[in-house]
Tab-separated table of C-alpha atoms in Angstrom:
chain	number	residue	atom	x	y	z
A	1	MET	CA	55.025	25.270	46.885
A	2	LYS	CA	57.892	23.969	44.752
A	3	LEU	CA	61.024	26.009	44.134
A	4	SER	CA	63.527	25.078	41.431
A	5	VAL	CA	67.249	25.841	41.557
A	6	ALA	CA	66.689	28.671	39.034
A	7	SER	CA	63.892	30.086	41.178
A	8	ALA	CA	66.056	29.860	44.256
A	9	LYS	CA	68.804	31.815	42.498
A	10	SER	CA	66.252	34.427	41.436
A	11	VAL	CA	64.976	34.845	44.992
A	12	PHE	CA	68.566	34.978	46.262
A	13	PHE	CA	69.597	37.839	43.973
A	14	SER	CA	66.310	39.694	44.497
A	15	LEU	CA	67.025	39.674	48.211
A	16	LEU	CA	70.566	40.913	47.655
A	17	LEU	CA	69.321	43.731	45.452
A	18	GLY	CA	66.763	44.776	48.020
A	19	ALA	CA	69.329	44.658	50.794
A	20	SER	CA	71.741	46.931	48.944
A	21	ILE	CA	69.373	49.801	48.143
A	22	ALA	CA	69.263	52.733	50.567
A	23	ALA	CA	66.986	55.753	50.442
A	24	GLU	CA	68.556	59.057	49.449
A	25	ALA	CA	67.565	62.354	51.020
A	26	ASP	CA	65.729	64.728	48.672
A	27	ASP	CA	67.842	67.673	49.761
A	28	LYS	CA	71.540	67.119	50.153
A	29	CYS	CA	73.954	69.249	52.098
A	30	ASP	CA	76.975	69.736	49.863
A	31	VAL	CA	79.784	69.453	52.406
A	32	GLU	CA	83.256	68.008	52.031
A	33	LEU	CA	85.839	67.042	54.603
A	34	GLY	CA	89.119	68.268	53.191
A	35	HIS	CA	91.248	66.159	55.524
A	36	GLY	CA	91.085	62.935	57.479
A	37	LEU	CA	90.273	62.918	61.180
A	38	ILE	CA	91.183	60.686	64.100
A	39	ILE	CA	89.278	61.296	67.330
A	40	THR	CA	90.001	59.834	70.763
A	41	ASP	CA	88.754	60.858	74.214
A	42	SER	CA	91.613	63.296	74.700
A	43	VAL	CA	92.988	64.091	71.219
A	44	ILE	CA	91.701	65.257	67.818
A	45	ARG	CA	94.111	64.894	64.920
A	46	ILE	CA	93.648	66.410	61.470
A	47	LEU	CA	95.553	64.418	58.856
A	48	ASP	CA	97.146	65.335	55.549
A	49	ASN	CA	98.274	62.343	53.471
A	50	GLY	CA	98.232	60.202	56.590
A	51	GLN	CA	100.381	62.609	58.619
A	52	THR	CA	99.124	64.556	61.635
A	53	ARG	CA	99.240	68.267	60.790
A	54	VAL	CA	96.892	69.702	63.404
A	55	GLN	CA	96.451	68.292	66.904
A	56	ILE	CA	94.048	69.395	69.635
A	57	ASN	CA	94.796	68.060	73.116
A	58	ASN	CA	91.996	67.907	75.693
A	59	ASP	CA	89.993	70.310	73.494
A	60	ASN	CA	92.012	73.306	74.736
A	61	GLN	CA	95.601	72.960	73.473
A	62	LEU	CA	96.561	73.439	69.831
A	63	LEU	CA	99.545	72.244	67.806
A	64	VAL	CA	100.017	73.046	64.104
A	65	ARG	CA	102.763	71.163	62.226
A	66	GLY	CA	104.035	70.018	65.609
A	67	MET	CA	104.436	73.595	66.886
A	68	TRP	CA	102.611	74.704	70.029
A	69	VAL	CA	100.211	77.635	69.473
A	70	GLU	CA	99.696	79.883	72.482
A	71	LEU	CA	96.100	81.068	72.892
A	72	ASN	CA	94.481	83.459	75.321
A	73	GLU	CA	91.271	82.637	77.180
A	74	GLN	CA	88.903	83.930	74.482
A	75	GLU	CA	90.832	82.213	71.711
A	76	THR	CA	90.814	78.957	73.699
A	77	GLN	CA	87.014	79.187	73.901
A	78	VAL	CA	86.833	79.259	70.088
A	79	LEU	CA	89.123	76.211	69.939
A	80	GLN	CA	86.861	74.423	72.416
A	81	GLU	CA	83.798	75.234	70.281
A	82	TYR	CA	85.610	73.834	67.238
A	83	ALA	CA	86.598	70.629	69.046
A	84	LYS	CA	83.068	70.205	70.405
A	85	GLY	CA	81.609	70.618	66.905
A	86	ILE	CA	83.857	67.850	65.600
A	87	ARG	CA	83.027	65.540	68.501
A	88	ASP	CA	79.284	66.196	68.193
A	89	THR	CA	79.252	65.213	64.514
A	90	VAL	CA	81.969	62.836	63.370
A	91	PRO	CA	81.744	59.901	65.844
A	92	GLU	CA	78.015	59.504	65.285
A	93	LEU	CA	78.501	59.677	61.528
A	94	VAL	CA	81.153	56.944	61.695
A	95	ASN	CA	78.862	54.817	63.868
A	96	LEU	CA	75.969	55.147	61.432
A	97	ALA	CA	78.168	54.356	58.445
A	98	THR	CA	79.788	51.261	59.918
A	99	ASP	CA	76.541	49.980	61.408
A	100	GLY	CA	74.873	50.278	58.014
A	101	VAL	CA	77.444	48.150	56.215
A	102	ASN	CA	77.674	45.620	59.016
A	103	LEU	CA	73.911	45.219	58.685
A	104	GLY	CA	74.293	44.521	54.964
A	105	LEU	CA	77.083	41.983	55.447
A	106	SER	CA	75.111	40.279	58.203
A	107	ALA	CA	72.145	40.054	55.838
A	108	ILE	CA	74.239	38.309	53.184
A	109	GLU	CA	75.515	35.787	55.728
A	110	GLN	CA	71.970	35.080	56.900
A	111	VAL	CA	70.863	34.408	53.331
A	112	VAL	CA	73.715	32.002	52.700
A	113	GLU	CA	73.115	30.224	56.003
A	114	GLY	CA	69.510	29.809	54.884
A	115	MET	CA	70.741	28.002	51.775
A	116	SER	CA	73.386	25.737	53.270
A	117	ASP	CA	74.890	24.597	56.541
A	118	SER	CA	78.082	26.622	56.114
A	119	ASN	CA	79.362	29.734	54.347
A	120	PRO	CA	81.706	29.036	51.394
A	121	GLU	CA	85.211	30.270	52.213
A	122	VAL	CA	85.380	32.150	48.919
A	123	LEU	CA	82.401	34.282	49.984
A	124	LYS	CA	84.009	35.067	53.333
A	125	THR	CA	87.188	36.154	51.550
A	126	GLN	CA	85.287	38.391	49.141
A	127	LEU	CA	83.286	40.019	51.935
A	128	GLN	CA	86.567	40.906	53.627
A	129	TYR	CA	87.300	43.159	50.637
A	130	VAL	CA	83.984	44.909	51.287
A	131	GLU	CA	84.994	45.507	54.904
A	132	ARG	CA	88.365	46.904	53.810
A	133	ALA	CA	86.673	49.360	51.438
A	134	LEU	CA	84.559	50.542	54.346
A	135	MET	CA	87.561	50.909	56.654
A	136	ASP	CA	89.301	53.100	54.064
A	137	LYS	CA	86.493	55.632	54.603
A	138	PHE	CA	85.209	54.960	58.105
A	139	LYS	CA	86.753	53.106	60.990
A	140	ARG	CA	86.150	52.801	64.702
A	141	GLY	CA	87.929	50.981	67.490
A	142	GLU	CA	87.521	50.685	71.222
A	143	ASP	CA	89.097	54.101	71.789
A	144	PHE	CA	89.056	55.975	68.471
A	145	TYR	CA	87.048	57.065	65.417
A	146	TYR	CA	88.472	57.659	61.942
A	147	ILE	CA	86.929	59.340	58.899
A	148	ALA	CA	88.729	59.897	55.596
A	149	PRO	CA	88.578	63.096	53.516
A	150	GLN	CA	85.442	62.807	51.386
A	151	SER	CA	82.232	64.414	50.218
A	152	LEU	CA	79.593	63.911	52.890
A	153	SER	CA	76.878	64.659	50.337
A	154	LYS	CA	77.904	61.510	48.446
A	155	ILE	CA	77.861	59.033	51.314
A	156	ASP	CA	74.726	57.491	49.809
A	157	ASP	CA	76.631	56.868	46.572
A	158	PHE	CA	79.414	55.183	48.517
A	159	PHE	CA	76.948	52.688	49.977
A	160	THR	CA	74.510	52.246	47.084
A	161	LYS	CA	77.181	52.096	44.364
A	162	GLU	CA	80.654	51.200	45.659
A	163	ILE	CA	79.765	48.990	48.626
A	164	SER	CA	76.712	47.526	46.911
A	165	GLY	CA	78.781	46.772	43.805
A	166	LYS	CA	81.460	45.029	45.854
A	167	ILE	CA	78.840	42.936	47.634
A	168	HIS	CA	77.283	41.882	44.326
A	169	SER	CA	80.707	41.037	42.902
A	170	ALA	CA	81.485	38.962	45.974
A	171	VAL	CA	78.267	36.987	45.702
A	172	HIS	CA	78.424	36.532	41.925
A	173	GLY	CA	82.035	35.409	42.188
A	174	SER	CA	81.210	32.813	44.808
A	175	LEU	CA	77.828	31.678	43.461
A	176	GLY	CA	79.254	28.443	42.144
A	177	ALA	CA	80.689	27.529	45.514
A	178	ILE	CA	77.395	28.399	47.175
A	179	LEU	CA	75.382	26.146	44.865
A	180	VAL	CA	77.881	23.303	45.240
A	181	SER	CA	77.592	23.687	49.004
A	182	VAL	CA	73.802	23.612	48.753
A	183	GLY	CA	73.895	20.536	46.513
A	184	ASP	CA	76.234	18.677	48.864
A	185	ALA	CA	74.037	19.543	51.807
A	186	PHE	CA	70.958	18.159	50.056
A	187	LYS	CA	72.774	14.939	49.158
A	188	SER	CA	73.681	14.365	52.793
A	189	ARG	CA	70.120	14.791	54.019
A	190	GLU	CA	67.056	12.675	53.819
A	191	GLY	CA	63.944	14.008	52.124
A	192	ASN	CA	62.810	15.372	48.795
A	193	ILE	CA	65.089	17.963	47.145
A	194	GLU	CA	62.104	20.032	45.950
A	195	SER	CA	60.756	20.240	49.496
A	196	ARG	CA	64.197	21.347	50.678
A	197	PHE	CA	64.232	24.184	48.136
A	198	SER	CA	60.664	25.068	49.157
A	199	ASP	CA	61.708	25.292	52.805
A	200	MET	CA	64.749	27.373	51.811
A	201	GLY	CA	62.531	29.750	49.829
A	202	GLN	CA	60.221	30.261	52.792
A	203	ARG	CA	63.153	30.931	55.120
A	204	MET	CA	64.607	33.444	52.653
A	205	GLU	CA	61.256	35.217	52.374
A	206	ILE	CA	61.118	35.655	56.161
A	207	ILE	CA	64.716	36.878	56.247
A	208	SER	CA	64.002	39.245	53.346
A	209	LYS	CA	61.123	40.910	55.190
A	210	GLU	CA	63.227	41.384	58.305
A	211	ILE	CA	66.129	42.836	56.301
A	212	ASP	CA	63.805	45.194	54.422
A	213	LYS	CA	62.353	46.416	57.713
A	214	SER	CA	65.826	47.032	59.172
A	215	LEU	CA	67.063	48.808	56.041
A	216	GLN	CA	63.993	51.063	55.912
A	217	GLN	CA	64.660	52.100	59.499
A	218	LYS	CA	68.339	52.674	58.685
A	219	ALA	CA	67.482	54.758	55.592
A	220	ALA	CA	65.068	56.933	57.588
A	221	GLN	CA	67.694	57.369	60.308
A	222	LEU	CA	70.363	58.417	57.804
A	223	GLU	CA	67.989	60.872	56.132
A	224	VAL	CA	67.155	62.571	59.422
A	225	LYS	CA	70.822	62.706	60.404
A	226	ALA	CA	71.802	64.126	57.007
A	227	ASN	CA	69.651	67.180	57.714
A	228	GLU	CA	71.033	67.497	61.237
A	229	TYR	CA	74.613	67.204	59.964
A	230	CYS	CA	74.031	69.989	57.466
A	231	GLU	CA	73.198	72.489	60.213
A	232	CYS	CA	75.980	71.216	62.513
A	233	LEU	CA	78.600	71.272	59.778
A	234	ASN	CA	77.649	74.787	58.687
A	235	THR	CA	78.077	75.901	62.289
A	236	LEU	CA	81.381	74.015	62.483
A	237	ASP	CA	82.549	75.735	59.291
A	238	GLU	CA	81.805	79.156	60.779
A	239	THR	CA	83.696	78.262	63.960
A	240	GLU	CA	86.617	77.010	61.860
A	241	LYS	CA	86.748	80.329	60.000
A	242	ARG	CA	86.886	82.213	63.297
A	243	LEU	CA	89.723	79.973	64.468
A	244	GLN	CA	91.613	80.504	61.188
A	245	VAL	CA	91.494	84.270	61.768
A	246	ILE	CA	93.104	83.674	65.159
A	247	VAL	CA	95.605	81.114	63.805
A	248	PRO	CA	96.176	81.827	60.068
A	249	SER	CA	98.368	78.722	59.614
A	250	LEU	CA	95.220	76.589	60.079
A	251	ALA	CA	93.914	77.756	56.700
A	252	ALA	CA	96.296	75.306	55.021
A	253	PHE	CA	94.354	72.478	56.644
A	254	ASP	CA	90.795	73.624	56.049
A	255	LEU	CA	88.634	70.773	57.308
A	256	VAL	CA	85.007	71.680	56.563
A	257	GLN	CA	84.351	72.892	53.024
A	258	ILE	CA	80.828	74.007	52.127
A	259	ARG	CA	80.063	73.918	48.393
A	260	SER	CA	77.573	76.453	47.111
């Protein structure tokens, strides 16, 4: 099998397109997070414009606008339910989101490594912008999780449109450097250039199948979780309403918003 430079480019972009498409759930749960959240082992913070407005310590102590709110035993139980609902949902959602994008970026790097001995620096720089876009919405560290205010029913759009678009822009913008790198690598090696492209095409085909398999598993996982989140978030919304009756000042920082 012989593979020309044009054919190699075609295979390359076909792989990128396949890697950036995720399956969307047929039924979406129309839920929005009205505020950002930071979650650690001992603290939950609800943010408004980057400032902590609501803080829950150890799932049983509440501060609103920095003021301590005294709760009786029954009221504390509602607060604990609310904190548990947040912890049961948000960290896993952040994990799924960041794992999904890291998978996509890893796939791009594998493709480029299959074409040359090193990744062009311009591609690395562009992919850093993709990572920053992700971190604006989802972020995790060794001891915390962060999620920005956003529509959870449009997470698919974030990945299939915004992140996918940034990945394509990164690759298109660095294509020249990639091809130069490939050409230089071929010049420094012995053997027929056509056979080198043929070998590259075969390697890319193998990588493509593995990426497709991983993405199909990820899409199925996200679809299942989307349905689970809908039920959990509806329950969390009901708990939040009960807590707002107890502490009316919390209504100004309504976290879970269900759209009919």
